[in-house]
XYZ file of C-alpha atoms in Angstrom:
772
model
C 127.504 -23.950 4.891
C 125.739 -27.252 5.425
C 124.620 -28.977 2.267
C 122.269 -31.686 3.553
C 118.516 -31.237 3.494
C 115.207 -32.919 2.787
C 114.343 -33.923 -0.737
C 111.852 -31.645 -2.473
C 109.715 -31.812 -5.582
C 110.267 -29.459 -8.523
C 110.802 -25.774 -7.668
C 108.315 -23.902 -5.573
C 108.458 -20.792 -3.488
C 111.033 -20.924 -0.683
C 109.419 -22.087 2.584
C 108.945 -19.224 4.982
C 109.617 -16.549 2.342
C 107.199 -13.590 2.360
C 104.565 -13.727 -0.319
C 105.257 -11.360 -3.215
C 103.056 -8.253 -3.404
C 99.971 -8.554 -5.524
C 100.147 -7.079 -9.043
C 98.412 -3.735 -9.565
C 95.492 -3.912 -12.021
C 96.185 -1.746 -15.059
C 92.937 0.186 -14.667
C 94.181 1.393 -11.257
C 97.507 2.630 -12.644
C 97.717 6.328 -13.493
C 98.708 5.693 -17.103
C 97.603 8.191 -19.758
C 94.801 6.661 -21.818
C 96.741 6.454 -25.134
C 99.678 4.690 -23.472
C 97.391 2.339 -21.578
C 95.652 1.250 -24.764
C 98.991 0.205 -26.342
C 100.139 -1.490 -23.122
C 96.902 -3.487 -23.123
C 97.756 -4.477 -26.674
C 100.825 -6.265 -25.276
C 98.400 -8.471 -23.337
C 99.299 -6.755 -20.041
C 96.412 -6.457 -17.586
C 98.309 -5.609 -14.396
C 101.631 -4.152 -13.260
C 104.328 -6.029 -11.396
C 105.290 -4.442 -8.034
C 108.539 -2.804 -9.305
C 106.609 -1.372 -12.258
C 103.925 0.002 -9.972
C 106.636 1.510 -7.744
C 108.633 3.105 -10.593
C 105.895 4.407 -12.895
C 104.658 7.278 -10.659
C 108.193 8.694 -10.687
C 108.392 8.280 -14.473
C 104.996 9.838 -15.127
C 105.939 12.857 -13.019
C 109.069 13.376 -15.155
C 111.616 12.304 -12.562
C 114.656 10.188 -13.403
C 114.607 6.604 -12.128
C 117.085 3.799 -11.629
C 115.260 0.465 -11.588
C 117.369 -2.415 -10.265
C 115.646 -5.795 -10.298
C 115.964 -9.303 -11.773
C 115.473 -10.374 -15.370
C 111.820 -10.645 -16.529
C 110.521 -8.331 -13.790
C 109.143 -5.787 -16.239
C 111.867 -3.125 -16.438
C 111.384 -2.527 -20.181
C 107.773 -1.452 -19.834
C 108.755 1.330 -17.440
C 111.312 2.534 -19.982
C 108.811 2.428 -22.857
C 106.292 4.515 -20.914
C 108.939 7.162 -20.210
C 109.984 7.351 -23.855
C 106.441 7.512 -25.214
C 105.479 10.160 -22.671
C 108.367 12.306 -23.904
C 107.426 11.757 -27.542
C 103.780 12.694 -26.922
C 105.106 15.934 -25.384
C 106.902 16.675 -28.712
C 110.321 15.703 -27.399
C 112.591 12.939 -28.643
C 113.509 9.754 -26.813
C 116.666 7.617 -26.978
C 116.915 3.964 -25.899
C 120.566 2.903 -25.367
C 121.431 -0.814 -25.618
C 124.719 -2.727 -25.402
C 124.028 -5.288 -28.172
C 122.871 -5.110 -31.782
C 120.561 -8.079 -31.253
C 118.978 -6.315 -28.277
C 118.504 -3.176 -30.387
C 116.354 -5.075 -32.872
C 114.329 -6.667 -30.075
C 113.644 -3.295 -28.452
C 112.815 -1.674 -31.786
C 110.259 -4.394 -32.519
C 108.555 -3.786 -29.173
C 108.647 0.026 -29.332
C 107.236 -0.094 -32.874
C 103.936 -1.142 -31.280
C 103.572 2.485 -30.123
C 103.542 3.747 -33.730
C 99.770 3.343 -33.486
C 99.905 6.569 -31.462
C 101.334 8.398 -34.470
C 104.969 8.100 -33.350
C 107.914 7.211 -35.583
C 110.446 4.748 -34.197
C 113.885 3.981 -35.633
C 116.819 1.721 -34.913
C 120.499 2.308 -35.578
C 122.625 -0.823 -35.503
C 124.393 -0.947 -38.841
C 127.814 0.256 -39.918
C 126.846 3.646 -41.360
C 126.235 6.742 -39.321
C 122.690 8.008 -39.212
C 121.346 10.009 -42.108
C 120.538 13.368 -40.435
C 117.410 13.896 -42.560
C 116.000 10.497 -41.606
C 116.890 11.077 -37.959
C 114.946 14.332 -37.866
C 111.757 12.425 -38.723
C 112.055 10.163 -35.678
C 110.383 10.495 -32.314
C 112.168 7.539 -30.749
C 115.518 5.957 -31.568
C 117.016 2.681 -30.376
C 120.824 2.741 -30.612
C 124.031 1.467 -29.088
C 126.070 3.734 -26.807
C 128.620 4.092 -29.622
C 125.960 5.454 -31.970
C 124.832 7.951 -29.346
C 128.434 8.972 -28.768
C 128.808 9.502 -32.529
C 125.740 11.766 -32.564
C 127.190 13.806 -29.712
C 130.509 14.217 -31.553
C 128.807 15.665 -34.601
C 125.951 17.494 -32.905
C 122.316 17.136 -33.973
C 119.119 19.201 -33.697
C 117.444 15.905 -32.789
C 119.483 15.766 -29.570
C 118.546 19.389 -28.823
C 114.953 18.137 -28.419
C 115.857 15.092 -26.323
C 113.503 14.645 -23.394
C 114.245 11.114 -22.183
C 117.104 8.657 -22.427
C 116.929 5.011 -21.335
C 120.180 3.278 -20.364
C 119.513 -0.451 -20.563
C 121.902 -2.774 -18.715
C 123.595 0.237 -17.058
C 125.581 -2.141 -14.866
C 127.684 -2.790 -17.994
C 129.533 0.456 -17.173
C 131.864 -2.047 -15.515
C 132.733 -3.545 -18.915
C 136.260 -2.440 -19.899
C 135.424 -2.132 -23.610
C 132.027 -0.468 -23.716
C 131.606 0.833 -20.185
C 133.542 4.105 -20.712
C 131.506 5.006 -23.806
C 128.228 4.476 -21.939
C 129.486 6.549 -19.006
C 130.721 9.395 -21.217
C 127.572 9.390 -23.382
C 125.320 9.681 -20.331
C 127.513 12.417 -18.852
C 127.462 14.402 -22.080
C 123.708 14.009 -22.593
C 122.968 15.171 -19.046
C 125.272 18.207 -19.478
C 123.696 18.997 -22.861
C 120.140 18.661 -21.496
C 120.158 19.487 -17.741
C 116.438 18.632 -17.397
C 116.803 15.308 -19.221
C 114.819 12.422 -17.766
C 117.065 9.369 -17.368
C 115.629 5.874 -16.895
C 118.410 3.448 -16.011
C 117.715 -0.300 -15.991
C 120.072 -2.522 -14.035
C 120.584 -5.997 -12.733
C 120.837 -6.223 -8.962
C 124.218 -4.647 -8.081
C 125.851 -3.693 -4.816
C 125.991 0.077 -5.411
C 122.809 0.821 -7.335
C 122.015 3.588 -4.819
C 125.311 5.235 -5.715
C 124.554 5.024 -9.459
C 121.083 6.512 -8.863
C 122.660 9.359 -6.856
C 125.074 10.067 -9.728
C 122.166 10.248 -12.158
C 120.004 12.359 -9.848
C 117.464 9.559 -10.053
C 114.922 7.942 -7.750
C 116.154 4.523 -6.643
C 113.755 1.630 -7.077
C 115.119 -1.805 -6.181
C 113.230 -5.085 -5.970
C 113.903 -8.824 -5.821
C 110.505 -9.515 -7.391
C 110.265 -12.155 -10.094
C 107.003 -13.032 -11.836
C 107.660 -16.740 -11.298
C 109.668 -18.446 -8.542
C 113.343 -19.185 -9.081
C 115.332 -21.816 -7.257
C 119.109 -21.938 -7.553
C 121.381 -24.780 -6.548
C 124.365 -26.980 -7.297
C 124.251 -30.497 -8.771
C 126.627 -33.191 -7.529
C 126.414 -36.958 -7.148
C 122.833 -37.455 -8.324
C 121.096 -34.546 -6.571
C 120.681 -30.781 -6.652
C 121.356 -28.931 -3.388
C 119.482 -25.631 -3.381
C 120.394 -22.439 -1.573
C 117.562 -23.080 0.918
C 119.359 -26.423 1.685
C 116.557 -28.520 0.232
C 117.582 -31.152 -2.291
C 116.173 -32.785 -5.386
C 117.289 -36.147 -6.770
C 118.211 -36.336 -10.474
C 118.263 -40.011 -11.383
C 120.630 -41.735 -13.850
C 121.544 -42.500 -16.588
C 123.972 -40.028 -18.091
C 126.603 -37.489 -17.214
C 125.495 -34.525 -15.052
C 124.449 -32.234 -17.909
C 122.680 -35.076 -19.757
C 120.728 -35.921 -16.603
C 119.669 -32.362 -15.997
C 118.643 -31.931 -19.631
C 116.726 -35.193 -19.807
C 114.703 -34.553 -16.667
C 113.625 -31.042 -17.634
C 112.565 -32.304 -21.083
C 110.497 -35.032 -19.394
C 108.694 -32.247 -17.521
C 107.952 -30.394 -20.775
C 110.526 -27.625 -20.341
C 113.563 -26.307 -22.190
C 117.187 -26.132 -21.075
C 119.751 -23.396 -21.562
C 123.323 -24.597 -20.880
C 126.213 -22.159 -20.353
C 129.819 -23.205 -21.015
C 133.020 -21.138 -21.097
C 134.333 -21.570 -24.675
C 132.797 -21.679 -28.115
C 134.364 -25.094 -28.807
C 132.692 -26.495 -25.705
C 129.340 -25.121 -26.834
C 129.642 -26.959 -30.134
C 130.917 -30.294 -28.782
C 128.454 -30.385 -25.898
C 125.523 -29.633 -28.220
C 126.552 -32.593 -30.365
C 126.971 -34.792 -27.279
C 123.448 -33.882 -26.098
C 121.814 -34.705 -29.439
C 120.958 -38.383 -28.672
C 119.481 -37.450 -25.264
C 117.250 -34.732 -26.727
C 116.254 -36.654 -29.836
C 115.062 -39.566 -27.694
C 112.710 -37.221 -25.806
C 110.993 -35.780 -28.897
C 107.488 -36.680 -29.979
C 106.257 -36.528 -33.584
C 105.050 -32.890 -33.324
C 108.322 -31.727 -31.765
C 110.327 -33.477 -34.504
C 108.289 -31.718 -37.166
C 108.836 -28.301 -35.549
C 112.564 -28.972 -35.254
C 112.848 -29.883 -38.948
C 111.082 -26.639 -39.861
C 113.687 -24.605 -37.995
C 116.464 -26.427 -39.821
C 114.943 -25.532 -43.186
C 115.329 -21.810 -42.445
C 119.102 -22.168 -42.578
C 119.088 -22.657 -46.338
C 117.691 -19.198 -47.002
C 120.156 -17.088 -45.026
C 123.388 -17.187 -47.053
C 124.852 -17.718 -50.497
C 127.671 -19.860 -49.123
C 127.859 -22.748 -46.709
C 129.642 -22.051 -43.447
C 130.807 -24.303 -40.656
C 127.933 -22.951 -38.568
C 125.336 -23.884 -41.198
C 126.904 -27.337 -41.574
C 126.917 -28.028 -37.825
C 123.484 -26.530 -37.164
C 121.985 -28.503 -40.060
C 122.882 -31.649 -38.127
C 121.669 -30.347 -34.774
C 118.459 -28.432 -35.406
C 116.416 -31.452 -36.657
C 117.131 -32.955 -33.238
C 115.940 -29.781 -31.408
C 119.478 -28.914 -30.246
C 121.563 -25.832 -31.137
C 124.545 -23.811 -29.937
C 125.103 -20.052 -29.811
C 128.529 -18.363 -29.835
C 130.575 -15.728 -31.616
C 131.656 -18.087 -34.410
C 128.143 -17.896 -35.871
C 127.125 -15.125 -38.247
C 124.339 -12.745 -37.154
C 121.925 -14.474 -39.526
C 122.770 -17.897 -38.095
C 122.273 -16.638 -34.548
C 118.888 -15.187 -35.482
C 117.751 -18.582 -36.773
C 118.875 -20.211 -33.517
C 117.279 -17.541 -31.320
C 113.951 -17.746 -33.169
C 113.910 -21.526 -32.972
C 114.500 -21.438 -29.221
C 111.852 -18.770 -28.643
C 109.383 -20.809 -30.724
C 110.295 -23.907 -28.641
C 111.391 -25.780 -31.769
C 114.829 -26.027 -30.126
C 114.551 -27.682 -26.729
C 118.211 -27.356 -25.625
C 120.540 -24.459 -26.386
C 124.235 -24.541 -25.410
C 125.753 -21.065 -25.266
C 128.719 -19.021 -24.139
C 128.014 -16.481 -21.338
C 127.551 -13.533 -23.704
C 124.022 -14.789 -24.385
C 123.131 -13.748 -20.829
C 124.154 -10.132 -21.479
C 120.728 -8.907 -22.525
C 119.038 -11.079 -25.170
C 115.691 -12.391 -23.923
C 115.998 -16.170 -24.247
C 114.759 -17.742 -21.023
C 114.333 -21.471 -20.310
C 112.774 -23.506 -17.523
C 116.152 -24.844 -16.420
C 119.464 -23.028 -16.753
C 122.583 -25.155 -16.343
C 125.875 -23.403 -15.674
C 128.472 -26.079 -16.387
C 131.558 -23.851 -16.154
C 132.228 -21.230 -13.496
C 135.724 -20.306 -14.724
C 137.058 -18.935 -18.009
C 140.410 -18.027 -19.488
C 141.718 -14.659 -18.337
C 144.212 -13.339 -20.909
C 145.805 -10.900 -18.435
C 146.419 -13.664 -15.910
C 147.262 -16.375 -18.412
C 145.026 -19.001 -16.817
C 141.391 -19.808 -16.002
C 139.871 -17.560 -13.324
C 136.420 -17.563 -11.659
C 133.643 -15.827 -13.581
C 132.315 -12.862 -11.532
C 129.374 -13.795 -9.314
C 127.237 -11.091 -11.003
C 127.637 -12.776 -14.377
C 126.806 -16.205 -12.978
C 123.718 -14.780 -11.294
C 122.732 -13.112 -14.569
C 122.927 -16.502 -16.304
C 120.795 -17.999 -13.549
C 118.279 -15.166 -14.013
C 117.417 -16.580 -17.436
C 115.599 -19.484 -15.752
C 111.821 -19.484 -16.111
C 109.571 -18.283 -18.956
C 106.688 -16.149 -17.636
C 103.391 -17.604 -18.771
C 104.950 -20.892 -19.871
C 106.874 -22.315 -16.920
C 105.482 -22.783 -13.384
C 108.935 -21.985 -11.990
C 112.542 -21.534 -13.004
C 115.487 -23.573 -11.864
C 119.169 -22.635 -12.226
C 121.806 -25.265 -11.511
C 125.595 -25.084 -11.306
C 127.685 -28.247 -11.682
C 129.854 -29.263 -8.759
C 132.608 -31.870 -8.875
C 132.905 -32.528 -5.143
C 131.052 -31.853 -1.881
C 133.514 -29.048 -1.196
C 132.755 -27.473 -4.575
C 129.011 -27.692 -3.880
C 129.584 -25.652 -0.746
C 131.881 -23.140 -2.426
C 129.529 -22.673 -5.399
C 126.605 -22.019 -3.070
C 128.627 -19.468 -1.096
C 130.758 -17.810 -3.790
C 128.272 -17.614 -6.669
C 124.644 -18.197 -5.650
C 124.626 -16.607 -2.187
C 127.312 -13.999 -2.838
C 126.251 -10.371 -2.326
C 125.893 -8.337 -5.532
C 129.137 -6.824 -6.805
C 129.668 -3.082 -7.201
C 129.844 -1.365 -10.573
C 133.239 0.307 -11.009
C 134.036 2.989 -13.578
C 136.495 1.973 -16.325
C 137.061 5.512 -17.576
C 140.597 5.762 -16.183
C 141.991 3.269 -18.716
C 144.304 5.143 -21.127
C 142.716 3.871 -24.407
C 139.333 5.141 -23.226
C 140.729 8.458 -22.009
C 142.579 9.252 -25.220
C 139.485 8.573 -27.405
C 137.043 10.479 -25.251
C 139.327 13.373 -24.335
C 140.005 13.984 -28.022
C 136.287 13.749 -28.831
C 135.360 16.202 -26.083
C 137.798 18.812 -27.434
C 137.129 18.136 -31.149
C 133.354 18.457 -30.711
C 133.645 21.627 -28.651
C 132.134 20.031 -25.536
C 135.105 21.322 -23.521
C 137.138 24.401 -24.412
C 139.286 25.104 -21.356
C 141.141 23.183 -18.688
C 138.421 24.179 -16.236
C 135.766 22.738 -18.576
C 137.743 19.507 -18.781
C 138.006 19.235 -15.000
C 134.300 19.944 -14.549
C 133.414 17.318 -17.119
C 135.353 14.560 -15.379
C 133.939 15.636 -12.031
C 130.457 14.979 -13.464
C 131.272 11.433 -14.627
C 130.545 8.359 -12.510
C 134.299 8.104 -11.943
C 134.342 11.647 -10.577
C 131.241 10.960 -8.496
C 132.920 8.037 -6.731
C 136.353 9.480 -6.021
C 138.241 12.800 -6.135
C 138.866 13.701 -9.745
C 142.443 14.663 -8.882
C 143.162 10.918 -8.917
C 142.529 11.165 -12.653
C 144.470 14.407 -13.189
C 147.848 12.823 -13.830
C 146.411 10.357 -16.364
C 144.440 13.057 -18.139
C 147.552 15.247 -18.352
C 149.656 12.374 -19.759
C 147.007 11.637 -22.380
C 146.674 15.308 -23.263
C 150.473 15.580 -23.674
C 150.405 12.486 -25.915
C 147.618 13.949 -28.083
C 149.517 17.255 -28.412
C 152.821 15.568 -29.289
C 151.107 13.358 -31.854
C 149.404 16.244 -33.637
C 145.787 15.688 -32.518
C 145.536 18.749 -30.234
C 147.061 22.200 -30.494
C 149.208 23.194 -27.532
C 148.041 25.571 -24.863
C 144.660 27.123 -24.075
C 141.934 27.269 -25.187
C 141.743 23.569 -25.997
C 141.517 23.025 -29.760
C 141.820 19.997 -32.010
C 143.904 20.028 -35.189
C 142.299 18.969 -38.477
C 143.884 15.549 -37.947
C 142.321 15.382 -34.478
C 138.907 16.424 -35.790
C 139.005 13.762 -38.485
C 140.145 11.088 -36.019
C 137.252 11.895 -33.686
C 134.724 12.107 -36.513
C 135.825 8.727 -37.889
C 135.637 7.197 -34.382
C 139.230 6.019 -34.516
C 141.503 5.281 -31.601
C 144.121 8.085 -31.900
C 146.863 5.445 -31.874
C 145.118 3.705 -34.761
C 144.865 6.987 -36.665
C 148.626 7.457 -36.229
C 149.223 3.993 -37.714
C 147.013 4.787 -40.705
C 148.586 8.211 -41.304
C 152.084 6.734 -41.121
C 151.078 4.042 -43.648
C 149.672 6.699 -46.007
C 152.770 8.860 -45.796
C 154.921 5.897 -46.840
C 152.563 4.382 -49.420
C 153.863 4.517 -53.024
C 151.539 5.337 -55.889
C 151.122 1.688 -56.866
C 150.723 0.381 -53.310
C 149.527 -3.220 -53.253
C 146.520 -4.643 -51.374
C 148.500 -6.712 -48.849
C 150.563 -3.720 -47.660
C 147.346 -1.782 -46.954
C 145.662 -4.778 -45.333
C 148.693 -5.270 -43.077
C 148.595 -1.597 -42.095
C 144.940 -1.612 -41.025
C 145.489 -4.978 -39.299
C 148.182 -3.331 -37.161
C 145.673 -0.735 -35.908
C 144.361 -1.213 -32.345
C 140.887 -0.743 -33.822
C 141.087 -4.166 -35.542
C 141.466 -7.021 -33.078
C 144.097 -9.498 -34.357
C 143.513 -13.234 -34.431
C 145.190 -15.507 -31.943
C 147.890 -17.745 -33.338
C 147.261 -21.450 -33.183
C 149.972 -23.887 -32.321
C 152.193 -24.419 -35.355
C 151.231 -21.174 -37.127
C 154.244 -19.178 -35.949
C 156.501 -20.398 -38.758
C 153.874 -19.766 -41.454
C 153.442 -16.103 -40.550
C 157.068 -15.515 -39.694
C 157.890 -16.665 -43.226
C 155.202 -14.280 -44.504
C 156.816 -11.436 -42.563
C 160.233 -12.144 -44.049
C 158.642 -12.248 -47.507
C 156.736 -8.973 -47.104
C 159.014 -7.049 -44.722
C 160.314 -4.591 -47.316
C 156.757 -3.717 -48.468
C 155.211 -3.196 -45.021
C 154.144 0.409 -44.501
C 154.348 0.354 -40.698
C 157.211 -1.384 -38.902
C 156.466 -3.481 -35.808
C 159.335 -2.031 -33.796
C 158.254 1.603 -34.326
C 155.993 3.834 -32.247
C 153.124 3.664 -31.663
C 153.046 -0.100 -32.428
C 155.927 -1.630 -30.497
C 154.520 -5.070 -31.328
C 155.972 -8.205 -29.782
C 156.404 -11.266 -31.997
C 152.951 -12.663 -31.258
C 151.370 -9.280 -31.933
C 153.188 -8.938 -35.257
C 152.293 -12.421 -36.437
C 148.678 -11.941 -35.342
C 148.354 -8.844 -37.544
C 149.816 -10.759 -40.485
C 147.357 -13.581 -39.894
C 144.498 -11.067 -39.991
C 145.844 -9.465 -43.183
C 146.311 -12.888 -44.803
C 142.724 -13.823 -43.996
C 141.432 -10.595 -45.560
C 143.619 -11.252 -48.589
C 141.942 -14.632 -49.113
C 138.544 -13.026 -48.655
C 139.060 -10.483 -51.454
C 140.461 -13.287 -53.625
C 136.981 -14.874 -53.467
C 138.093 -17.984 -51.652
C 135.111 -19.895 -50.193
C 134.178 -19.077 -46.598
C 134.634 -22.681 -45.533
C 138.151 -22.700 -46.959
C 139.061 -19.460 -45.187
C 137.639 -20.468 -41.799
C 139.273 -23.909 -41.923
C 142.623 -22.457 -43.051
C 142.749 -19.934 -40.187
C 140.799 -21.810 -37.518
C 138.120 -19.134 -37.082
C 134.360 -18.990 -37.410
C 132.284 -17.308 -40.098
C 131.166 -14.803 -37.451
C 134.815 -13.942 -36.766
C 135.416 -13.486 -40.496
C 132.334 -11.313 -40.879
C 133.321 -9.160 -37.903
C 136.873 -8.543 -39.131
C 135.543 -7.773 -42.635
C 133.155 -5.143 -41.252
C 135.907 -3.524 -39.202
C 138.380 -3.645 -42.098
C 135.785 -2.031 -44.373
C 135.312 0.800 -41.867
C 139.069 1.265 -41.355
C 139.670 1.398 -45.096
C 136.893 3.980 -45.396
C 138.621 5.962 -42.641
C 141.952 5.562 -44.421
C 140.385 6.903 -47.617
C 139.151 9.976 -45.728
C 142.576 10.527 -44.214
C 144.208 10.053 -47.630
C 141.978 12.753 -49.112
C 143.531 15.194 -46.668
C 147.087 13.955 -46.317
C 148.009 11.703 -49.288
C 145.596 12.129 -52.177
C 147.667 10.102 -54.640
C 146.716 6.796 -52.987
C 143.096 7.631 -52.066
C 141.659 5.901 -55.142
C 143.593 2.660 -54.463
C 142.444 2.606 -50.843
C 138.825 3.258 -51.836
C 138.872 0.435 -54.384
C 140.293 -1.925 -51.786
C 137.566 -0.903 -49.326
C 134.902 -1.961 -51.824
C 136.650 -5.256 -52.446
C 136.807 -5.957 -48.717
C 133.152 -4.980 -48.269
C 131.974 -7.461 -50.888
C 134.776 -10.050 -50.752
C 135.567 -9.981 -54.468
C 138.207 -9.354 -57.076
C 138.072 -5.981 -58.751
C 136.229 -7.145 -61.894
C 133.065 -8.004 -59.884
C 132.579 -4.632 -58.197
C 129.986 -3.452 -60.731
C 127.872 -6.580 -60.246
C 127.970 -7.108 -56.487
C 126.577 -3.668 -55.764
C 123.236 -4.905 -57.113
C 120.788 -5.900 -54.388
C 120.578 -9.672 -54.012
C 123.855 -10.326 -55.892
C 126.694 -11.324 -53.583
C 130.170 -12.678 -54.261
C 128.942 -16.156 -55.332
C 126.106 -14.985 -57.596
C 128.334 -12.213 -58.966
C 131.011 -14.711 -60.014
C 128.318 -16.964 -61.532
C 127.038 -14.033 -63.657
C 130.566 -13.146 -64.726
C 131.321 -16.700 -65.810
C 128.001 -16.905 -67.678
C 128.957 -13.923 -69.853
C 127.500 -11.046 -67.843
C 130.620 -9.176 -66.656
C 128.877 -5.819 -66.014
C 125.549 -4.006 -66.001
C 125.670 -3.274 -69.712
C 125.695 -7.026 -70.385
C 122.815 -7.536 -67.961
C 120.705 -4.976 -69.805
C 120.796 -7.263 -72.863
C 119.855 -10.407 -70.894
C 116.521 -12.285 -70.869
C 114.912 -13.086 -67.558
C 114.913 -16.830 -68.166
C 118.649 -16.893 -68.881
C 119.405 -14.898 -65.749
C 117.071 -17.054 -63.674
C 119.030 -20.173 -64.661
C 122.267 -18.521 -63.501
C 120.882 -17.018 -60.300
C 118.555 -19.876 -59.397
C 115.578 -17.550 -58.928
C 113.174 -15.913 -61.383
C 112.166 -13.191 -58.935
C 115.814 -12.306 -58.301
C 116.502 -12.207 -62.049
C 113.586 -9.790 -62.507
C 114.834 -7.645 -59.676
C 118.328 -7.465 -61.190
C 116.886 -6.359 -64.534
C 114.839 -3.628 -62.866
C 117.934 -2.415 -60.984
C 119.898 -2.021 -64.232
C 117.071 0.000 -65.700
C 115.166 -2.405 -67.963
C 111.975 -4.427 -67.631
C 112.301 -8.211 -67.612
C 112.500 -9.802 -71.075
C 110.814 -13.171 -71.526
C 107.537 -14.882 -70.839
C 107.681 -14.844 -67.027
C 105.339 -12.411 -65.241
C 106.993 -9.741 -63.141
C 107.984 -10.820 -59.620
C 108.315 -8.776 -56.449
C 110.931 -6.040 -56.421
C 113.431 -7.355 -53.902
C 115.467 -4.179 -54.059
C 112.546 -2.149 -52.738
C 112.181 -3.977 -49.448
C 112.112 -1.256 -46.818
C 114.282 -1.643 -43.747
C 113.171 -0.328 -40.383
C 113.407 3.459 -40.302
C 116.984 4.673 -39.912
C 118.983 1.494 -39.733
C 121.807 3.341 -41.476
C 122.584 6.177 -43.817
C 123.532 6.734 -47.410
C 126.704 5.316 -48.941
C 129.560 7.723 -48.376
C 128.432 8.691 -44.865
C 131.209 8.295 -42.278
C 131.322 4.754 -40.987
C 131.848 3.199 -37.629
C 131.511 -0.546 -36.997
C 132.459 -1.075 -33.347
C 132.527 -4.744 -32.508
C 129.487 -5.655 -30.501
C 129.912 -6.840 -26.947
C 129.228 -10.395 -27.997
C 131.823 -10.551 -30.742
C 135.189 -11.256 -29.156
C 134.323 -12.308 -25.637
C 134.718 -16.082 -26.076
C 137.742 -15.970 -28.389
C 139.832 -18.986 -27.221
């Protein structure tokens, strides 16, 4: 490809390209009057061409696959389908891949509650409370939550009229793709007349996916604002249409691209391949961005920084770094941040208080954070299977580029890759920006996915015979693309493994044992359940916390931490010290851990040990070289696994059930045992709980004798002190007037269930994807 061309001004429509179709005025669309009134409340007066093309299919009850770029209006089509089903006294389910996306979609769907509908979101760790679920018309949930509902069965699903599969192209994701594929297959078999609305990026085989779903295929390249994509090298951007744009000095390539878009009044979103790069580049860009800020922008940026102080009891590395960046209108976004820290960053960028955001590629996986200019600095990332950096798939790069341009705010979007030579400019244009869309491949044939879903199918009664099993896999996307006999050998091997390991009874009809039923109900990998059962069988009556933490850390359901250089000796010494007490041995089935795997599990267990010893978050994260988001994620998973271990102990080893349950509570709250009574009060975490204990309030009985002023001095808040007194059953004592009842703040409907409900905390897609 030639890379020379005439210089051009800022992005405009490509010369010679056909003009996009005109939008369809809303009053000419065949929307039911109640739905139209709410749509108008969004400020929408006309429909984009792909919306106008898809909505007649949706309104007639047909399934639709809509494949088009970011910001082209796919969500509105999905919302209309769901609301139409709810108004017909059916239920509607919106499937999302990310927790953050679940909240975003819930907030938008909640606008339709003016029609008398009830909307809920499920994104926490607890399974749904069945009574609360029955009150819902519409539910936003991850694929894992939907899979959990299918495993247990629900009258709510028996009324399901419409399911939306957002980001359906993520069926290609090895971790979450199989669950999405199986959930859609099961829902369609359960409800043969189910309307499916699948939303996808532009992919090579979207027609094939639509055919699998029995859906109308609607594809479009429409974008509400123009997008130009190109590669920067040696002072200019070369676009895919071979036009060029000069980017004058000073500065390194990213600094130049950031400075020039800020001078035009836009924002920049920069993608890099590791979390460390996101942090260091954000700090390097701070002088460039700060120099471009006017007085009003500085004031807005300082306001966003002030929100950090209200989100946590303890300082984290993320809060410390962001406190230095946000006043300069710069931030970073990666998996080391806690969910609360990410929300502050996302809000600041949406509000334009942050002008430049440096992020890892997971941000492009669904969260709506567009910017006028997207800069993709890195087009490779570390591939653990290969052991070296490999090119990022073209679909992912194009998805990053699709974040360029904010409708209604930017006249155009511009996405720029960084080249390091003329040859790389040419290869980037060909291999990433002009590459044809990649196909979506099923990941269902991977053994870990097969063993989880095969067990769940049998345990839930979805399949009862070998013929049922064969028909089920024939109806999956895998079976749609290739002869299912290619899967037969793998399915048989997995079935044999599940029978030998005590999860399935031998022979026909297919039946799960009680162990298999529990494993499926608790959403455990069967190999993880074997690890936990082995640990319980060997646990003595006085089993210590570290032995249990090491056992759950050896489960495949809890991702171990990578070892840093120099840590091998530390954790090898710990192994030699604890070897006799370990409940599962690394050389035994089903573990068969190599040295790095063994030491990684001990690192994870040691981190959890420091957490329940109430060591400060900063101390823990610095000691182990991890982020607060990593810590929070492992704590959530450890809490769930200990809950699961308690349930297994109640059936197979009751003598240690109480010890496991107590440890689960300590892990949940990060405290020593003496604080458990205090930290279960709303608003009292590990830091405030310890402060109360040291001030002479070791339990709720002591709090009942306290005066509000004394508690306020300990807790640093009069309203929190009053709330604590109300929670322990007494009115506030003292001269202060009553404050708001913080414990009564209502969450969105159905964000979880009651304590004691079976837990599942699958790591979100964004959690481990930029680990190095």
